[in-house]
Coordinates of C-alpha atoms in Angstrom, one line a residue:
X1 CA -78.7 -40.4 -57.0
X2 CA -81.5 -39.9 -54.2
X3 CA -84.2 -37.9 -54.9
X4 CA -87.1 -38.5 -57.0
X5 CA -86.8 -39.0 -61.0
X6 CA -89.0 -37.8 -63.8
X7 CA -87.5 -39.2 -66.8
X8 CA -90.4 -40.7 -68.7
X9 CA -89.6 -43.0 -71.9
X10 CA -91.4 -42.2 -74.7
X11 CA -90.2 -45.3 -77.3
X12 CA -91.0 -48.7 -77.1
X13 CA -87.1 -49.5 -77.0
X14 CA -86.4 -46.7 -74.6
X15 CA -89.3 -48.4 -72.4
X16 CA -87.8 -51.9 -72.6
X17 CA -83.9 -50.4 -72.2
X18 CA -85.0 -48.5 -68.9
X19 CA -86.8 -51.8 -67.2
X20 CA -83.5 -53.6 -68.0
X21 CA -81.1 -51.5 -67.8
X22 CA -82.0 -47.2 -67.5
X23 CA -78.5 -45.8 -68.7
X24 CA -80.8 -43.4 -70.2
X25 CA -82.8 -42.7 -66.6
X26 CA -78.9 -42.4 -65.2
X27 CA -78.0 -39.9 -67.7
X28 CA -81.5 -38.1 -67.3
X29 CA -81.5 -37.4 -63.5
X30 CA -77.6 -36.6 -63.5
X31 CA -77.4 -34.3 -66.0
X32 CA -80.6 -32.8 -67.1
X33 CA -83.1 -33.0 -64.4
X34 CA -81.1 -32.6 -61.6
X35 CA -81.7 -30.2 -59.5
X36 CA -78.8 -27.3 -58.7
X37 CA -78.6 -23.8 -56.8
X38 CA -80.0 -21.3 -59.0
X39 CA -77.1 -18.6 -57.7
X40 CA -73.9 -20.7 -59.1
X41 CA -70.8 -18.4 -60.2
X42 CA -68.5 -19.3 -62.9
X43 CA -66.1 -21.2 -60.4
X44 CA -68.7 -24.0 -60.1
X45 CA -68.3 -24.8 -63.6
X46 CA -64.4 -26.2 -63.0
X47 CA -66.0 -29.5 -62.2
X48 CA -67.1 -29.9 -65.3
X49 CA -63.8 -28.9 -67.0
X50 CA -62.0 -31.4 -64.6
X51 CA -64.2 -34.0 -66.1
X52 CA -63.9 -33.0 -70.0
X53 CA -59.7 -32.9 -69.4
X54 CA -59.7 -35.8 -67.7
X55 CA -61.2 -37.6 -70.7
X56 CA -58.9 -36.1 -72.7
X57 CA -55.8 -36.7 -71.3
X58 CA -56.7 -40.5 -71.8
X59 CA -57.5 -40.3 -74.9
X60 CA -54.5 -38.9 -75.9
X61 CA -52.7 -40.4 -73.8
X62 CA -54.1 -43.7 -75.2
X63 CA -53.0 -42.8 -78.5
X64 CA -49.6 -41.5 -77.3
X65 CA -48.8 -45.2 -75.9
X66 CA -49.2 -46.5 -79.1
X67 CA -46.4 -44.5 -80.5
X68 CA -44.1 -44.8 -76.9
X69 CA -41.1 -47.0 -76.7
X70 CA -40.5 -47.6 -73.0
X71 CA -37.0 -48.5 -73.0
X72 CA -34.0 -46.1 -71.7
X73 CA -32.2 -46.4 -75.1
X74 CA -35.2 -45.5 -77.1
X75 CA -38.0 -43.5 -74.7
X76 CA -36.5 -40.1 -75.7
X77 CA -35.8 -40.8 -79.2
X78 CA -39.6 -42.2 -79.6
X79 CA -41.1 -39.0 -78.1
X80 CA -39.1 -37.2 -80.8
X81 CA -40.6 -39.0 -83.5
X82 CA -44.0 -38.9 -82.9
X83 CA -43.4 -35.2 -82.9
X84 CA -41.9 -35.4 -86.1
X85 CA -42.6 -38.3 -88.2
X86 CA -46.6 -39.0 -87.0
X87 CA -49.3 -37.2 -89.2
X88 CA -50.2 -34.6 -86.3
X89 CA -48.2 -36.2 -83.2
X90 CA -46.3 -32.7 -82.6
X91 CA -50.0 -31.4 -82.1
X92 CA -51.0 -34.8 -79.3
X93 CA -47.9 -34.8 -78.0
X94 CA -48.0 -30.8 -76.8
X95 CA -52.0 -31.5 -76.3
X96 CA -51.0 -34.1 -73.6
X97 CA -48.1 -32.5 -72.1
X98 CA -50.4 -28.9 -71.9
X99 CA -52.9 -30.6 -70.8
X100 CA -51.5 -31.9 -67.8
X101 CA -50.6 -28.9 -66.7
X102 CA -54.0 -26.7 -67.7
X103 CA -55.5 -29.7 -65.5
X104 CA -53.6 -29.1 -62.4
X105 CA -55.0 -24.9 -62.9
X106 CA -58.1 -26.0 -63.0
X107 CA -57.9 -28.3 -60.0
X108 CA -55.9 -26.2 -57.7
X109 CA -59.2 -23.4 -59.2
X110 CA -61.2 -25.9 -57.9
X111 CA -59.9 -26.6 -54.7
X112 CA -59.5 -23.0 -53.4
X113 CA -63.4 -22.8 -54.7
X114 CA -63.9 -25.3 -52.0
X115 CA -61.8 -23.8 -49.1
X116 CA -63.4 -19.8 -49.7
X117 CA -67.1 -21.4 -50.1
X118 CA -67.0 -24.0 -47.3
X119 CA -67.5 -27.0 -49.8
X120 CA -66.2 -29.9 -47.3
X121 CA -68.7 -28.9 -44.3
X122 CA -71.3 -31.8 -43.5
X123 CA -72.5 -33.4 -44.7
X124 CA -69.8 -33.5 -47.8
X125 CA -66.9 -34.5 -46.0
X126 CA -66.9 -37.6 -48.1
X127 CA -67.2 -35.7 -51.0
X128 CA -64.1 -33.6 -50.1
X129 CA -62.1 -36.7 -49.0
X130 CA -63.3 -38.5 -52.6
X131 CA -61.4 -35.0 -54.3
X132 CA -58.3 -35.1 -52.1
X133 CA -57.7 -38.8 -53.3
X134 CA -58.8 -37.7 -56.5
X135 CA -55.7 -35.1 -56.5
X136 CA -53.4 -37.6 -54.7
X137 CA -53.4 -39.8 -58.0
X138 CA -53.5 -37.1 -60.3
X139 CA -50.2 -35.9 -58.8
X140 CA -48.7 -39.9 -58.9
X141 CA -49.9 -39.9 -62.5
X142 CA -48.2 -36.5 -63.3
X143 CA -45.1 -37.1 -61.5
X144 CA -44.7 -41.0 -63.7
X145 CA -45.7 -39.2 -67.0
X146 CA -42.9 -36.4 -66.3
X147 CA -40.5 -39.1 -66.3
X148 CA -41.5 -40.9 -69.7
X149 CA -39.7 -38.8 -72.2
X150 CA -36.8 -39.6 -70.4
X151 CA -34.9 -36.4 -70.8
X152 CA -31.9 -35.0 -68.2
X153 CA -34.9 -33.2 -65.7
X154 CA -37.3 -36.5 -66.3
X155 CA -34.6 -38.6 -65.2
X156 CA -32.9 -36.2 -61.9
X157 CA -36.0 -35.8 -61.0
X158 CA -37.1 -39.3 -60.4
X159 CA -33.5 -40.1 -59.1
X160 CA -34.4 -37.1 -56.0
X161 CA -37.9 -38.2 -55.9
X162 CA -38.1 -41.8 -55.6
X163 CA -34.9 -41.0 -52.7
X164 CA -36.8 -39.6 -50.8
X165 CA -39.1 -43.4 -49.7
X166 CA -35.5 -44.2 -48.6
X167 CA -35.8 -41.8 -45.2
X168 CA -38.5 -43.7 -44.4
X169 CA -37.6 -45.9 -41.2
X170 CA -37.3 -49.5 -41.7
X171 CA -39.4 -50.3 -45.3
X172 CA -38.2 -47.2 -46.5
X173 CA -35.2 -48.8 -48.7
X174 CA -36.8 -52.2 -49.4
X175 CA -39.9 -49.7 -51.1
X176 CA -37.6 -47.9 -52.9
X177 CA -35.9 -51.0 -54.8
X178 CA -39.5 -52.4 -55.4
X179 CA -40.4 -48.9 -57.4
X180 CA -37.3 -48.3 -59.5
X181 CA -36.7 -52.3 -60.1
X182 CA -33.7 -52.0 -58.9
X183 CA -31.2 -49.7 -57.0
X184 CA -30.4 -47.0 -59.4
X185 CA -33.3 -45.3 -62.1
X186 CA -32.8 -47.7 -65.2
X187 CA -35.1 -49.3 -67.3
X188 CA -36.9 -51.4 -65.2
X189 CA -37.9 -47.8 -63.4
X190 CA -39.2 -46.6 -66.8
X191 CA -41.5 -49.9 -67.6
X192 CA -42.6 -49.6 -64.1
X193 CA -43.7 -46.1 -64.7
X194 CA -45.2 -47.0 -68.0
X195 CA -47.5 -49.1 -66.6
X196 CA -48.2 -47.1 -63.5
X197 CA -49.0 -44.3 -65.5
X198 CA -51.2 -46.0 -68.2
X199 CA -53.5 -47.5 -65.4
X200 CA -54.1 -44.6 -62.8
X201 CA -56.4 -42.2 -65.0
X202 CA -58.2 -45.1 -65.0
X203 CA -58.6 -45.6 -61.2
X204 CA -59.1 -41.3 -61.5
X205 CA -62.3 -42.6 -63.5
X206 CA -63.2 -44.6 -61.3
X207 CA -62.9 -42.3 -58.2
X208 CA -64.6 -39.4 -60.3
X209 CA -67.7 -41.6 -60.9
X210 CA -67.8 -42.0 -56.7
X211 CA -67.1 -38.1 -56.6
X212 CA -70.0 -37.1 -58.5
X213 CA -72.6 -39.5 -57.0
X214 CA -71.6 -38.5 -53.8
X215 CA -72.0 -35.0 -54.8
X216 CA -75.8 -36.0 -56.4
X217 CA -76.6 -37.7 -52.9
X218 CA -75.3 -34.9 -50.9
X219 CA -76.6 -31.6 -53.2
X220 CA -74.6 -29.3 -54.7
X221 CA -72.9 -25.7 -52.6
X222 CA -73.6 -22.2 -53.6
X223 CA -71.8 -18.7 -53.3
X224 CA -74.2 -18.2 -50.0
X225 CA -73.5 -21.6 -48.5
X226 CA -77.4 -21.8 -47.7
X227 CA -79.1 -25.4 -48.4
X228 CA -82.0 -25.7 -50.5
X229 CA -85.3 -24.6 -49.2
X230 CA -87.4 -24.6 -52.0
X231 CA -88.6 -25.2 -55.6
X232 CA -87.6 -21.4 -56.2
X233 CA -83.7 -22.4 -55.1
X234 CA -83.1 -24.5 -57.5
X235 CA -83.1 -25.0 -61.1
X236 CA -82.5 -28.0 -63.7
X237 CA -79.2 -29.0 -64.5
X238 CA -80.0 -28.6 -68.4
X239 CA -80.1 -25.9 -69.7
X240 CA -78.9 -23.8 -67.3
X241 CA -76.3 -24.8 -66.1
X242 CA -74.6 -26.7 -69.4
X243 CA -75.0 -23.8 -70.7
X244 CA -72.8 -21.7 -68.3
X245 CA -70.5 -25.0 -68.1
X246 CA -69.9 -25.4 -72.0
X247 CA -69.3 -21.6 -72.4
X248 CA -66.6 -21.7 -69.6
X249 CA -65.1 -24.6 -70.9
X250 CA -65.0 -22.9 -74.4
X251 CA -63.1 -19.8 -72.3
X252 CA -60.2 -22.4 -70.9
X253 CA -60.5 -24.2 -74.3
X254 CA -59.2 -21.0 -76.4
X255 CA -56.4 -20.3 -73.1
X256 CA -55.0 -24.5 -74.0
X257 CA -55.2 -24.1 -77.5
X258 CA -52.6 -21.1 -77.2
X259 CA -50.4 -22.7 -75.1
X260 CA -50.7 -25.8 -76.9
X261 CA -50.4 -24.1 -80.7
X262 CA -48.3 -21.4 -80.3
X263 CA -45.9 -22.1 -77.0
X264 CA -46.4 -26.2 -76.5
X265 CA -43.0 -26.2 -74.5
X266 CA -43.5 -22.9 -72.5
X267 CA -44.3 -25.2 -69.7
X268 CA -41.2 -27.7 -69.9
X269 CA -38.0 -27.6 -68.8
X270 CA -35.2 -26.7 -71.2
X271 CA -33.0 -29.5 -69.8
X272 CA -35.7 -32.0 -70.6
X273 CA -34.9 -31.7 -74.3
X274 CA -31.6 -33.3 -73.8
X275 CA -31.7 -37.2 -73.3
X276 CA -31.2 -38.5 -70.0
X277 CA -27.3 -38.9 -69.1
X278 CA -27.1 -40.6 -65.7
X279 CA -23.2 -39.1 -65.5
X280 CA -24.3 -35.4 -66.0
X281 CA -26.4 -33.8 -63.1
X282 CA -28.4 -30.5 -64.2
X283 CA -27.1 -27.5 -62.2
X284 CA -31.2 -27.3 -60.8
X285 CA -33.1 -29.8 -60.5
X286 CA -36.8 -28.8 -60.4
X287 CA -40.2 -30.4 -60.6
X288 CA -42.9 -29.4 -62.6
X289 CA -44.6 -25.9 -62.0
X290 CA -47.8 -27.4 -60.5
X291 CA -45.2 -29.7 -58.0
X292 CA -43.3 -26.6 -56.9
X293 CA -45.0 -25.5 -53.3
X294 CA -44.4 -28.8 -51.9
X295 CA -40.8 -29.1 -53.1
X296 CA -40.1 -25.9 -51.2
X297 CA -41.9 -27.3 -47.9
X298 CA -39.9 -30.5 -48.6
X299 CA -36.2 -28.3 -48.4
X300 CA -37.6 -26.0 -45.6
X301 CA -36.4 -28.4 -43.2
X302 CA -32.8 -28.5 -43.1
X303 CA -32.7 -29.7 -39.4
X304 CA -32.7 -32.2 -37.3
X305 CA -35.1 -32.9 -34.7
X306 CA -33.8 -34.8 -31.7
X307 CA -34.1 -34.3 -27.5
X308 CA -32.9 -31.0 -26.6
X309 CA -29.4 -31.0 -24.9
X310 CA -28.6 -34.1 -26.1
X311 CA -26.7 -35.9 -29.3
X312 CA -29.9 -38.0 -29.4
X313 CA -31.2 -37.4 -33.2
X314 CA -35.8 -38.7 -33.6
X315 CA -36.0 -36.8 -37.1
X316 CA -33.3 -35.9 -39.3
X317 CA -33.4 -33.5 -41.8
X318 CA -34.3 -35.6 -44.6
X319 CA -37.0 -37.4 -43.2
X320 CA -38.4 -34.0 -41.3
X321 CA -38.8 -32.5 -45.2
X322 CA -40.6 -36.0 -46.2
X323 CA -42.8 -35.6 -43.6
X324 CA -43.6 -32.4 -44.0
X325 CA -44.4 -33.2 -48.4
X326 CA -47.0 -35.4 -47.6
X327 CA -48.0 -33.8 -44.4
X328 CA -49.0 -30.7 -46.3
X329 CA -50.9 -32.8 -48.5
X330 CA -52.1 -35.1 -45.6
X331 CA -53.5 -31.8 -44.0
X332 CA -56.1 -31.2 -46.8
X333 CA -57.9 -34.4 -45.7
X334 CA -59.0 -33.0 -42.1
X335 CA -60.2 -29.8 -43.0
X336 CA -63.7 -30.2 -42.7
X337 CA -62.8 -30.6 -39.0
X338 CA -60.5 -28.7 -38.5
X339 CA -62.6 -25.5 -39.3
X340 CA -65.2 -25.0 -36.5
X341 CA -67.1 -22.6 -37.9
X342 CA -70.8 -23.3 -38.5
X343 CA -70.6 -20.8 -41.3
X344 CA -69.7 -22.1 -45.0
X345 CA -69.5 -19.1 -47.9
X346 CA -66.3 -17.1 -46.5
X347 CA -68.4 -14.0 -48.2
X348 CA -70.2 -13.9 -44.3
X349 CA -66.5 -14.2 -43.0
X350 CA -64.9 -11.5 -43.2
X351 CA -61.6 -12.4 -40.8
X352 CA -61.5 -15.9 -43.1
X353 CA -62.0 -14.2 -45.9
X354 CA -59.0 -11.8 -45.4
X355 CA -56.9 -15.0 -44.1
X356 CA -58.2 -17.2 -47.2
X357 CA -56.5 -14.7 -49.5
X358 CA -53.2 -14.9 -47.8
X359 CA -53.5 -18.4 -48.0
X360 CA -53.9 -17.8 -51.3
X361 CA -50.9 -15.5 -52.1
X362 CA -48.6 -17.5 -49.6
X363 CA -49.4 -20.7 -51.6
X364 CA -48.2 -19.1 -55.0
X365 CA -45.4 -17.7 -53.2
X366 CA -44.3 -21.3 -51.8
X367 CA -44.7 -22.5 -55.9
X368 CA -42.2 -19.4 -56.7
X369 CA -39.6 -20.6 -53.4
X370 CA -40.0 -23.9 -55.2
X371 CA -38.4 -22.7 -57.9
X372 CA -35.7 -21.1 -56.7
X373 CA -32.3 -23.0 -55.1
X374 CA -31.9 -23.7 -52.1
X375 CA -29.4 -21.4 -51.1
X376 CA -28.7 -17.8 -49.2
X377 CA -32.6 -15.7 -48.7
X378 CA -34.4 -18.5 -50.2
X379 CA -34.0 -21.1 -46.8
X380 CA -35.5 -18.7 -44.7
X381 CA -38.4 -17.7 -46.7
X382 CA -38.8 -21.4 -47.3
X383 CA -39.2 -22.1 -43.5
X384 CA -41.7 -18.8 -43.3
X385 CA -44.1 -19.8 -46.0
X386 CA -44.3 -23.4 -45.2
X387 CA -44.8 -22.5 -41.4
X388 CA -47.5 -19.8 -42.4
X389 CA -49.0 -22.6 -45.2
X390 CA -49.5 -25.0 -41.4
X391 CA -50.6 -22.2 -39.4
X392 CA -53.5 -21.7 -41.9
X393 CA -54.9 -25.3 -41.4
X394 CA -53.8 -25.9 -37.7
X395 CA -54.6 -22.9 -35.9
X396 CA -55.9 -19.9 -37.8
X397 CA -59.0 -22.3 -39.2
X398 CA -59.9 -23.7 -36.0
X399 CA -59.8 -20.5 -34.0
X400 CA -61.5 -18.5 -36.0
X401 CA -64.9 -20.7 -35.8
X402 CA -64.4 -19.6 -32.3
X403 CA -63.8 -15.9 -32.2
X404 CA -65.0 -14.9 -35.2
X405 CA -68.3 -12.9 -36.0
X406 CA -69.8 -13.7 -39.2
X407 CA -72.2 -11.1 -41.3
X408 CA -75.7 -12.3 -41.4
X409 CA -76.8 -14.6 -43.8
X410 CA -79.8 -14.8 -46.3
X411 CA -82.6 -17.0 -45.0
X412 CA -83.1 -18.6 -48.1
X413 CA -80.9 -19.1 -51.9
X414 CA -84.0 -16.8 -53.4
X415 CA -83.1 -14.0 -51.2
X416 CA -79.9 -14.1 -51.6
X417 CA -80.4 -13.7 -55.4
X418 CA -82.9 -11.1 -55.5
X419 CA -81.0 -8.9 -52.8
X420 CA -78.2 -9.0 -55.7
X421 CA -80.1 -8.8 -58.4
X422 CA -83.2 -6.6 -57.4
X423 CA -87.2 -7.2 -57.5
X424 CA -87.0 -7.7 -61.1
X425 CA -83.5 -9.6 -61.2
X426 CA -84.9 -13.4 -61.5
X427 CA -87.7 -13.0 -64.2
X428 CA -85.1 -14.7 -66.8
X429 CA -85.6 -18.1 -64.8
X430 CA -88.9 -17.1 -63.5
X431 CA -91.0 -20.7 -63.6
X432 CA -87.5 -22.3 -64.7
X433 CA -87.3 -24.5 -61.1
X434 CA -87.1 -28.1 -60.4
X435 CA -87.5 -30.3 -57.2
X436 CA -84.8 -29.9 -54.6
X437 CA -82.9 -32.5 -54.1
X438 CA -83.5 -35.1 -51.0
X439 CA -80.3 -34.6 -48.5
X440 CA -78.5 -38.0 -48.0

């Protein structure tokens, strides 16, 4: 972390610890000291919730593998019997399986927090890179653990998933067979799996570690999307803002704990209770919720794409819906160029603003196409909500840092919280300040 530090040992062994190794100086300037916006809403504090459920779902998860079986004849019925047999397995098995998806809420939460407040303008492109990848492997890991309990949608859905490498041109087959072991799903698929899903949180660590000391070098955003000016912008990490963090995490705490004690399988599938049957194809086959808006851009193209007026096929159908997955995905990592505005906080843009929100709505929408077969109205709203999910990226965010006139900005994080608040509106953190932090 740049920036100067002012932890001070007091012990003897804290004073030999730091000159050898300063964990405690580390922990110190990250997370007490450290310097952040003094005007941070409640959606900042998702960060910290990402961190806190990522440790968790390790943890159980650790604990979950010690209880797993991963072989095709015995997965499912394992599952089943740490739910019944294990002195409170029911209660870590719907933990981990709740968990995954109250992590994706909070990510896609913190994600949209990025887009409406301009959190991937320089200098934090790195740090919104560092997230993407971040979500890229938290969507690999989700998709492997979905398969594990090896149930009729756990199984389908890796058949139509791991498929889809096979449009690839060329490698596309040879990848395929390298995945699932094999050419069919079978057990070699599931060990693969296993292990793939047992080591990626750990490489999520690892990339989480980067994500944070990137955001330490580069300073933390705010609602006004004004840099640090001054000792009066900012204040220390601790107490201020652990407080606001633990008491939002305590919020989406009590929300899991529902879900997790009183519906656990709300958010499965009903066909994933039955054991995998490789001769018995579900009637829908469906990803999980938090999968859903790229499974409908993936079956928006039903085409082919080839030279007009000719037989002459470049893309078909199943490769075009491929492409466009991963391209909607792929998308997220240029946006800090591909909006050209010079203004962050979308609260001084109000045409972004308006088309943030439909972003918004048409993204939800996309997750309920997703949902739905791919038959009769549902094509055609597929095709309209992944062409108005691209627009948003490719030509409403670029042309709008062009045409549009934002509102005037606060000169300074101060103003911007007494304007709000009023001449009397601070005096709870009055003195409470700390150094701003140096700008890598």
């Amino acid at each position: 972390m740049s920036g100067h530090s002012t932890y001070n040992p007091t012990t003897g062994f804290g004073k030999f610890m730091d000159s050898r190794l300063p964990i405690a100086r580390l922990i110190h300037d990250s997370f007490v000291s450290f310097p952040v916006p003094r005007n941070l809403n409640n959606f900042y504090t998702f960060g910290g919730i990402l961190m806190v459920m990522l440790v968790s779902q390790i943890v159980t998860g650790i604990v979950i593998a010690m209880h797993f079986t991963p072989e095709s004849t015995m997965a499912f019925d394992s599952v089943h019997l740490l739910r019944r047999d294990v002195s409170y397995g029911n209660t870590l098995q719907s933990w981990h399986a709740v968990g995954a998806s109250m992590f994706f809420v909070a990510v896609y939460i913190h994600i949209f927090r990025g887009l409406y407040y301009g959190s991937y303008k320089a200098p934090r492109e790195v740090l919104w890179i560092l997230g993407v990848v971040i979500y890229l492997l938290m969507m690999a890991t989700a998709f492997m653990g979905y398969v594990l309990p090896w149930g009729q949608m756990s199984y389908w859905g890796a058949q139509v998933i791991t498929n889809f490498f096979s449009a690839i041109p060329l490698v596309g087959d040879t990848v395929r067979e390298y995945l699932l072991g094999g050419y069919a799903v079978g057990n070699a698929t599931l060990n693969r799996f296993f292990s793939l899903h047992y080591l990626l949180p750990f490489m999520i660590a690892g990339i989480v570690i980067l994500h944070v000391w990137t955001l330490h070098v580069t300073g933390q955003t705010n609602p006004t999307g004004v840099e640090v000016k001054s000792k009066q912008d900012v204040i220390p990490f601790t107490p201020y803002a652990t407080v606001k963090d633990a008491f939002a995490m305590v919020v989406f705490m009590i929300v899991m704990c529902y879900f997790v004690f009183f519906m656990p399988d709300y958010l499965g599938h009903a066909d994933n209770y039955i054991m995998a049957n490789p001769l018995k194809t579900p009637a829908h086959i469906v990803p999980e919720w938090y999968f859903l808006p790229f499974y409908a851009v993936l079956r928006a193209v039903d085409f082919n794409i080839g030279i007009p007026f000719t037989e002459i096929v470049l893309i078909d159908s199943k490769l075009g819906g491929v492409l466009a997955m991963f391209g909607a995905i792929a998308v997220l990592f240029f946006v800090p160029w591909l909006d050209t505005s010079d203004v962050r906080s979308a609260n001084y843009r109000p045409m972004y603003k308006i088309f943030f929100w439909l972003f918004v709505a048409n993204a939800v929408f996309l997750g309920y196409l997703g949902s739905r077969p791919a038959e009769g109205i549902w094509i055609p709203l597929m095709k309209a909500s992944t062409f108005a999910y691209f627009l948003h990226f490719l030509v409403i965010m670029p042309l709008l840092g062009w045409f549009e006139k934002p509102l005037p900005r606060p000169a300074s994080i101060t103003d911007a919280v007494l304007a709000k608040a009023g001449n009397g509106g601070s005096s709870h953190i009055e003195g409470a300040t700390a150094e701003p932090q140096s700008k890598g």
